[in-house]
mmCIF file of C-alpha atoms in Angstrom:
data_model
loop_
_atom_site.group_PDB
_atom_site.id
_atom_site.type_symbol
_atom_site.label_atom_id
_atom_site.label_comp_id
_atom_site.label_asym_id
_atom_site.label_seq_id
_atom_site.Cartn_x
_atom_site.Cartn_y
_atom_site.Cartn_z
ATOM 1 C CA MET Q 1 103.186 100.477 103.960
ATOM 2 C CA ALA Q 2 102.933 97.941 100.947
ATOM 3 C CA GLY Q 3 105.236 95.257 101.499
ATOM 4 C CA ASP Q 4 109.370 95.911 100.805
ATOM 5 C CA ALA Q 5 108.290 98.148 97.483
ATOM 6 C CA ARG Q 6 110.285 101.412 97.148
ATOM 7 C CA THR Q 7 108.151 104.519 96.692
ATOM 8 C CA ALA Q 8 108.162 106.729 94.476
ATOM 9 C CA LEU Q 9 106.508 110.356 94.275
ATOM 10 C CA VAL Q 10 105.565 111.835 90.606
ATOM 11 C CA THR Q 11 104.328 115.308 90.414
ATOM 12 C CA GLY Q 12 102.858 116.251 86.870
ATOM 13 C CA ALA Q 13 101.295 112.652 87.261
ATOM 14 C CA GLY Q 14 98.240 113.418 85.520
ATOM 15 C CA SER Q 15 99.322 113.859 81.747
ATOM 16 C CA GLY Q 16 102.218 113.715 79.634
ATOM 17 C CA ILE Q 17 105.857 112.570 80.790
ATOM 18 C CA GLY Q 18 104.448 112.006 84.590
ATOM 19 C CA GLN Q 19 101.854 110.202 83.858
ATOM 20 C CA ALA Q 20 103.980 107.812 81.450
ATOM 21 C CA SER Q 21 106.828 107.811 83.990
ATOM 22 C CA ALA Q 22 104.345 106.894 86.697
ATOM 23 C CA LEU Q 23 102.983 103.983 84.870
ATOM 24 C CA ALA Q 24 106.509 102.764 84.012
ATOM 25 C CA LEU Q 25 107.691 102.758 87.848
ATOM 26 C CA ALA Q 26 104.309 101.059 89.084
ATOM 27 C CA ALA Q 27 105.108 98.444 86.124
ATOM 28 C CA ALA Q 28 108.598 98.215 87.613
ATOM 29 C CA GLY Q 29 107.177 97.319 91.050
ATOM 30 C CA TRP Q 30 107.695 100.587 92.950
ATOM 31 C CA ASN Q 31 104.512 102.230 95.209
ATOM 32 C CA VAL Q 32 103.985 105.278 93.427
ATOM 33 C CA VAL Q 33 102.346 108.754 94.886
ATOM 34 C CA LEU Q 34 100.744 110.529 91.751
ATOM 35 C CA ALA Q 35 100.491 114.093 92.377
ATOM 36 C CA GLY Q 36 99.140 116.994 90.213
ATOM 37 C CA ARG Q 37 96.295 119.695 90.289
ATOM 38 C CA ARG Q 38 93.423 117.581 88.723
ATOM 39 C CA ALA Q 39 92.365 114.788 90.921
ATOM 40 C CA ALA Q 40 90.135 113.792 87.898
ATOM 41 C CA ALA Q 41 93.640 113.419 85.625
ATOM 42 C CA LEU Q 42 95.115 111.221 88.664
ATOM 43 C CA ALA Q 43 92.272 108.882 88.656
ATOM 44 C CA ARG Q 44 92.689 108.434 85.034
ATOM 45 C CA THR Q 45 96.523 107.579 85.166
ATOM 46 C CA ALA Q 46 95.476 105.111 88.136
ATOM 47 C CA ALA Q 47 93.081 103.712 86.260
ATOM 48 C CA GLU Q 48 95.646 102.571 83.338
ATOM 49 C CA ALA Q 49 97.513 100.826 85.944
ATOM 50 C CA GLY Q 50 95.943 98.071 85.941
ATOM 51 C CA GLU Q 51 96.363 95.696 88.700
ATOM 52 C CA ALA Q 52 99.270 98.338 89.659
ATOM 53 C CA ALA Q 53 96.595 100.782 90.775
ATOM 54 C CA GLY Q 54 96.670 99.108 94.400
ATOM 55 C CA ARG Q 55 100.182 100.340 95.403
ATOM 56 C CA MET Q 56 99.257 103.740 93.915
ATOM 57 C CA LEU Q 57 97.944 106.828 95.903
ATOM 58 C CA ALA Q 58 96.706 109.766 94.300
ATOM 59 C CA VAL Q 59 96.645 113.223 95.745
ATOM 60 C CA ALA Q 60 95.506 116.630 94.657
ATOM 61 C CA CYS Q 61 98.062 119.272 94.898
ATOM 62 C CA ASP Q 62 99.438 122.685 94.354
ATOM 63 C CA VAL Q 63 103.255 122.505 94.120
ATOM 64 C CA THR Q 64 103.389 126.186 94.368
ATOM 65 C CA ASP Q 65 101.598 125.783 97.880
ATOM 66 C CA ALA Q 66 104.185 124.716 100.571
ATOM 67 C CA GLY Q 67 101.457 123.725 102.873
ATOM 68 C CA ASP Q 68 99.620 121.920 100.087
ATOM 69 C CA VAL Q 69 103.313 120.519 99.077
ATOM 70 C CA ASP Q 70 103.810 119.277 103.284
ATOM 71 C CA SER Q 71 100.590 117.866 103.367
ATOM 72 C CA LEU Q 72 101.738 115.903 99.895
ATOM 73 C CA PHE Q 73 104.437 114.021 101.289
ATOM 74 C CA ALA Q 74 102.529 113.473 104.789
ATOM 75 C CA ALA Q 75 100.266 111.502 102.748
ATOM 76 C CA ALA Q 76 102.725 109.852 101.208
ATOM 77 C CA VAL Q 77 104.835 109.049 104.227
ATOM 78 C CA LYS Q 78 101.790 107.795 106.232
ATOM 79 C CA ARG Q 79 100.112 105.098 103.610
ATOM 80 C CA PHE Q 80 104.164 103.780 102.342
ATOM 81 C CA GLY Q 81 106.253 104.715 105.362
ATOM 82 C CA ARG Q 82 109.341 106.469 103.576
ATOM 83 C CA ILE Q 83 109.744 107.999 100.040
ATOM 84 C CA ASP Q 84 112.696 106.657 97.863
ATOM 85 C CA LEU Q 85 112.050 108.788 94.806
ATOM 86 C CA LEU Q 86 110.918 111.799 93.695
ATOM 87 C CA PHE Q 87 110.557 112.790 89.835
ATOM 88 C CA ASN Q 88 110.184 116.530 90.294
ATOM 89 C CA ASN Q 89 108.383 116.781 86.905
ATOM 90 C CA ALA Q 90 105.572 119.006 87.402
ATOM 91 C CA GLY Q 91 105.727 122.456 84.629
ATOM 92 C CA ILE Q 92 104.183 124.808 82.316
ATOM 93 C CA SER Q 93 105.073 126.433 79.277
ATOM 94 C CA PRO Q 94 103.652 129.909 78.237
ATOM 95 C CA VAL Q 95 102.622 131.149 75.031
ATOM 96 C CA ALA Q 96 105.793 132.049 73.159
ATOM 97 C CA ALA Q 97 106.961 135.957 73.296
ATOM 98 C CA THR Q 98 109.788 138.211 73.281
ATOM 99 C CA ILE Q 99 110.784 139.365 76.876
ATOM 100 C CA ASP Q 100 108.851 142.961 76.404
ATOM 101 C CA GLU Q 101 105.755 141.050 75.360
ATOM 102 C CA ILE Q 102 105.676 139.197 78.923
ATOM 103 C CA ASP Q 103 103.463 139.944 81.490
ATOM 104 C CA PRO Q 104 105.153 140.091 84.746
ATOM 105 C CA ALA Q 105 101.942 137.574 85.937
ATOM 106 C CA ASP Q 106 102.975 135.255 83.292
ATOM 107 C CA TRP Q 107 106.311 135.093 84.702
ATOM 108 C CA ASP Q 108 105.842 134.830 88.211
ATOM 109 C CA ARG Q 109 103.344 131.925 87.159
ATOM 110 C CA VAL Q 110 106.256 129.922 85.328
ATOM 111 C CA VAL Q 111 108.591 130.719 87.673
ATOM 112 C CA ALA Q 112 106.524 129.505 91.088
ATOM 113 C CA VAL Q 113 105.376 125.814 88.855
ATOM 114 C CA ASN Q 114 108.593 124.980 87.105
ATOM 115 C CA LEU Q 115 111.013 126.538 89.635
ATOM 116 C CA THR Q 116 109.633 127.142 93.360
ATOM 117 C CA GLY Q 117 107.543 124.173 93.240
ATOM 118 C CA SER Q 118 110.439 121.750 92.042
ATOM 119 C CA PHE Q 119 112.206 123.731 95.078
ATOM 120 C CA LEU Q 120 109.485 122.883 97.675
ATOM 121 C CA CYS Q 121 108.713 119.429 96.659
ATOM 122 C CA ALA Q 122 112.520 118.672 96.782
ATOM 123 C CA ARG Q 123 112.985 120.234 100.152
ATOM 124 C CA ALA Q 124 110.187 118.127 101.217
ATOM 125 C CA ALA Q 125 111.546 115.269 99.897
ATOM 126 C CA PHE Q 126 115.265 115.666 101.354
ATOM 127 C CA ARG Q 127 114.061 116.423 104.634
ATOM 128 C CA GLN Q 128 112.453 113.063 104.712
ATOM 129 C CA MET Q 129 115.061 111.276 103.240
ATOM 130 C CA ARG Q 130 117.480 112.594 105.425
ATOM 131 C CA ALA Q 131 115.236 111.397 108.638
ATOM 132 C CA GLN Q 132 114.281 108.226 107.232
ATOM 133 C CA ARG Q 133 115.770 104.945 108.191
ATOM 134 C CA PRO Q 134 117.155 103.545 106.436
ATOM 135 C CA GLN Q 135 118.594 107.029 105.121
ATOM 136 C CA GLY Q 136 118.572 108.490 101.888
ATOM 137 C CA GLY Q 137 116.856 108.694 98.556
ATOM 138 C CA ARG Q 138 116.726 110.158 95.055
ATOM 139 C CA ILE Q 139 115.706 113.061 93.570
ATOM 140 C CA ILE Q 140 115.412 113.615 89.958
ATOM 141 C CA ASN Q 141 114.397 117.009 88.278
ATOM 142 C CA ASN Q 142 112.884 117.256 85.066
ATOM 143 C CA GLY Q 143 114.894 119.663 83.056
ATOM 144 C CA SER Q 144 114.967 120.611 79.362
ATOM 145 C CA ILE Q 145 117.256 120.612 76.398
ATOM 146 C CA SER Q 146 115.940 124.515 77.062
ATOM 147 C CA ALA Q 147 118.442 124.604 80.107
ATOM 148 C CA TYR Q 148 121.339 124.406 77.530
ATOM 149 C CA ALA Q 149 119.997 125.974 74.012
ATOM 150 C CA PRO Q 150 116.637 128.301 74.412
ATOM 151 C CA ARG Q 151 113.936 128.357 71.637
ATOM 152 C CA PRO Q 152 112.804 131.966 70.469
ATOM 153 C CA GLY Q 153 110.436 133.958 72.441
ATOM 154 C CA THR Q 154 110.739 131.770 75.740
ATOM 155 C CA ALA Q 155 112.440 133.872 78.071
ATOM 156 C CA ALA Q 156 110.735 132.737 81.577
ATOM 157 C CA TYR Q 157 110.455 128.926 80.623
ATOM 158 C CA SER Q 158 114.357 128.881 79.635
ATOM 159 C CA ALA Q 159 115.511 130.646 82.712
ATOM 160 C CA THR Q 160 113.364 128.540 84.869
ATOM 161 C CA LYS Q 161 115.070 125.307 83.171
ATOM 162 C CA HIS Q 162 118.226 127.268 83.456
ATOM 163 C CA ALA Q 163 117.676 127.121 87.258
ATOM 164 C CA ILE Q 164 116.814 123.704 87.355
ATOM 165 C CA THR Q 165 120.284 122.880 86.470
ATOM 166 C CA GLY Q 166 121.734 125.309 89.694
ATOM 167 C CA LEU Q 167 119.292 123.418 91.992
ATOM 168 C CA THR Q 168 120.415 119.945 90.434
ATOM 169 C CA ARG Q 169 123.830 120.448 91.498
ATOM 170 C CA SER Q 170 123.474 122.040 94.459
ATOM 171 C CA ILE Q 171 121.166 119.217 96.060
ATOM 172 C CA ALA Q 172 123.658 116.528 94.348
ATOM 173 C CA LEU Q 173 126.357 118.378 96.976
ATOM 174 C CA ASP Q 174 123.937 118.648 99.501
ATOM 175 C CA GLY Q 175 122.691 115.085 99.454
ATOM 176 C CA ARG Q 176 126.162 113.446 100.003
ATOM 177 C CA PRO Q 177 126.420 113.330 104.040
ATOM 178 C CA TYR Q 178 122.938 111.792 103.930
ATOM 179 C CA ASP Q 179 122.793 109.224 100.801
ATOM 180 C CA ILE Q 180 120.634 111.431 98.910
ATOM 181 C CA ALA Q 181 121.482 111.383 94.731
ATOM 182 C CA CYS Q 182 119.872 113.982 92.584
ATOM 183 C CA GLY Q 183 119.826 113.949 89.046
ATOM 184 C CA GLN Q 184 118.248 115.795 85.848
ATOM 185 C CA ILE Q 185 116.902 114.527 83.012
ATOM 186 C CA ASP Q 186 116.701 116.637 79.842
ATOM 187 C CA VAL Q 187 113.810 116.183 77.475
ATOM 188 C CA GLY Q 188 113.756 116.817 73.944
ATOM 189 C CA ASN Q 189 110.261 116.839 71.643
ATOM 190 C CA ALA Q 190 108.475 113.682 73.353
ATOM 191 C CA LEU Q 191 105.180 113.715 71.620
ATOM 192 C CA THR Q 192 103.292 115.242 74.855
ATOM 193 C CA GLU Q 193 99.998 117.800 74.759
ATOM 194 C CA MET Q 194 103.117 120.231 75.212
ATOM 195 C CA ALA Q 195 104.979 119.247 72.394
ATOM 196 C CA ALA Q 196 101.840 118.800 70.160
ATOM 197 C CA PRO Q 197 102.872 122.167 68.338
ATOM 198 C CA MET Q 198 106.078 120.432 67.053
ATOM 199 C CA THR Q 199 104.427 118.382 64.640
ATOM 200 C CA ARG Q 200 102.490 121.477 63.027
ATOM 201 C CA GLY Q 201 105.614 123.470 62.719
ATOM 202 C CA VAL Q 202 107.432 126.162 65.507
ATOM 203 C CA ARG Q 203 109.553 128.728 64.815
ATOM 204 C CA GLN Q 204 113.498 128.338 64.249
ATOM 205 C CA ALA Q 205 116.136 130.743 65.639
ATOM 206 C CA ASN Q 206 116.359 131.637 61.890
ATOM 207 C CA GLY Q 207 112.680 133.108 61.664
ATOM 208 C CA THR Q 208 111.139 130.105 59.870
ATOM 209 C CA ILE Q 209 108.446 127.723 60.961
ATOM 210 C CA ALA Q 210 109.568 124.028 60.779
ATOM 211 C CA VAL Q 211 107.904 121.004 61.533
ATOM 212 C CA GLU Q 212 110.293 118.946 64.222
ATOM 213 C CA PRO Q 213 111.033 115.106 64.776
ATOM 214 C CA THR Q 214 109.481 113.742 67.818
ATOM 215 C CA MET Q 215 109.440 110.690 69.874
ATOM 216 C CA ASP Q 216 107.785 108.641 72.202
ATOM 217 C CA PRO Q 217 107.263 109.124 75.693
ATOM 218 C CA ARG Q 218 107.867 106.330 77.124
ATOM 219 C CA PHE Q 219 111.549 106.441 76.198
ATOM 220 C CA VAL Q 220 111.709 108.980 78.483
ATOM 221 C CA SER Q 221 110.184 107.152 81.098
ATOM 222 C CA ASP Q 222 112.420 104.087 80.600
ATOM 223 C CA ALA Q 223 114.960 106.510 81.350
ATOM 224 C CA VAL Q 224 113.742 107.918 84.403
ATOM 225 C CA VAL Q 225 113.423 103.941 85.522
ATOM 226 C CA HIS Q 226 116.816 103.306 84.419
ATOM 227 C CA MET Q 227 117.807 106.572 86.520
ATOM 228 C CA ALA Q 228 115.632 105.428 89.911
ATOM 229 C CA GLY Q 229 117.040 101.832 89.501
ATOM 230 C CA LEU Q 230 120.829 102.515 90.648
ATOM 231 C CA PRO Q 231 121.807 101.981 93.914
ATOM 232 C CA LEU Q 232 122.716 105.598 95.697
ATOM 233 C CA ASP Q 233 126.558 105.189 95.321
ATOM 234 C CA ALA Q 234 125.858 105.450 91.800
ATOM 235 C CA ASN Q 235 123.917 108.549 89.968
ATOM 236 C CA VAL Q 236 123.198 109.889 86.836
ATOM 237 C CA LEU Q 237 123.813 113.220 87.210
ATOM 238 C CA PHE Q 238 122.729 114.789 83.648
ATOM 239 C CA MET Q 239 120.781 112.772 81.078
ATOM 240 C CA THR Q 240 119.532 114.102 77.675
ATOM 241 C CA VAL Q 241 117.000 112.093 75.684
ATOM 242 C CA MET Q 242 115.689 113.577 72.594
ATOM 243 C CA ALA Q 243 114.010 112.790 69.416
ATOM 244 C CA THR Q 244 117.319 111.894 67.364
ATOM 245 C CA LYS Q 245 116.660 114.413 64.354
ATOM 246 C CA MET Q 246 115.354 117.708 66.074
ATOM 247 C CA PRO Q 247 117.053 120.722 65.809
ATOM 248 C CA PHE Q 248 119.290 120.605 69.219
ATOM 249 C CA VAL Q 249 122.853 120.326 68.288
ATOM 250 C CA GLY Q 250 123.747 123.339 66.546
ATOM 251 C CA ARG Q 251 120.663 125.087 67.246
ATOM 252 C CA GLY Q 252 120.590 128.183 65.940
#
């Protein structure tokens, strides 16, 4: 185990919010396990951490595969001794389409990554946090403002994000006897690769195409570090971090 530092595991750590959050946690003194499908992308994240890279472990993992997830957590515990935080961040967003145009295979892929992947990682984290001594830890699920107000043509994505809210509430309840806290961060228009279309114009609820304001992903990573740093007897159950002027309140 690397000193007395707490250990965080971040999925989808090769890019976007996952990368920004992994780097912010490392800068705040955490040991960080980087998980994602692409080993090269994880290596680039570690390289950006500078001296903190020595407190990082990169593990290529498919979060939709239960065996891969179990191996990921086993590697993390072998290296650092325990898991204090899971940032359940990995997710995908398909091309917009009305529900009759969605291929069932695409639906299954979105559900597998966004929902089943989050379940499998939370399951493994909860199991470890319950067993370790001192007992406990924190799980932060990456939801979305789509968990509250969907965009046109996003049935699969929005359905999974609504489901993440139920998963968050259930884990928060189940974790009480074991000092396992669970919260959710709902992000709106952080300027990552996934949100880049916002700068070119996206379809609105009234059928028009409009450019939407965005924000720097570091504001999300700062929020993750804040949530992660709370003592286990305090919890941010839900936090929304969004570009101030984006169409959310009153969307549609």
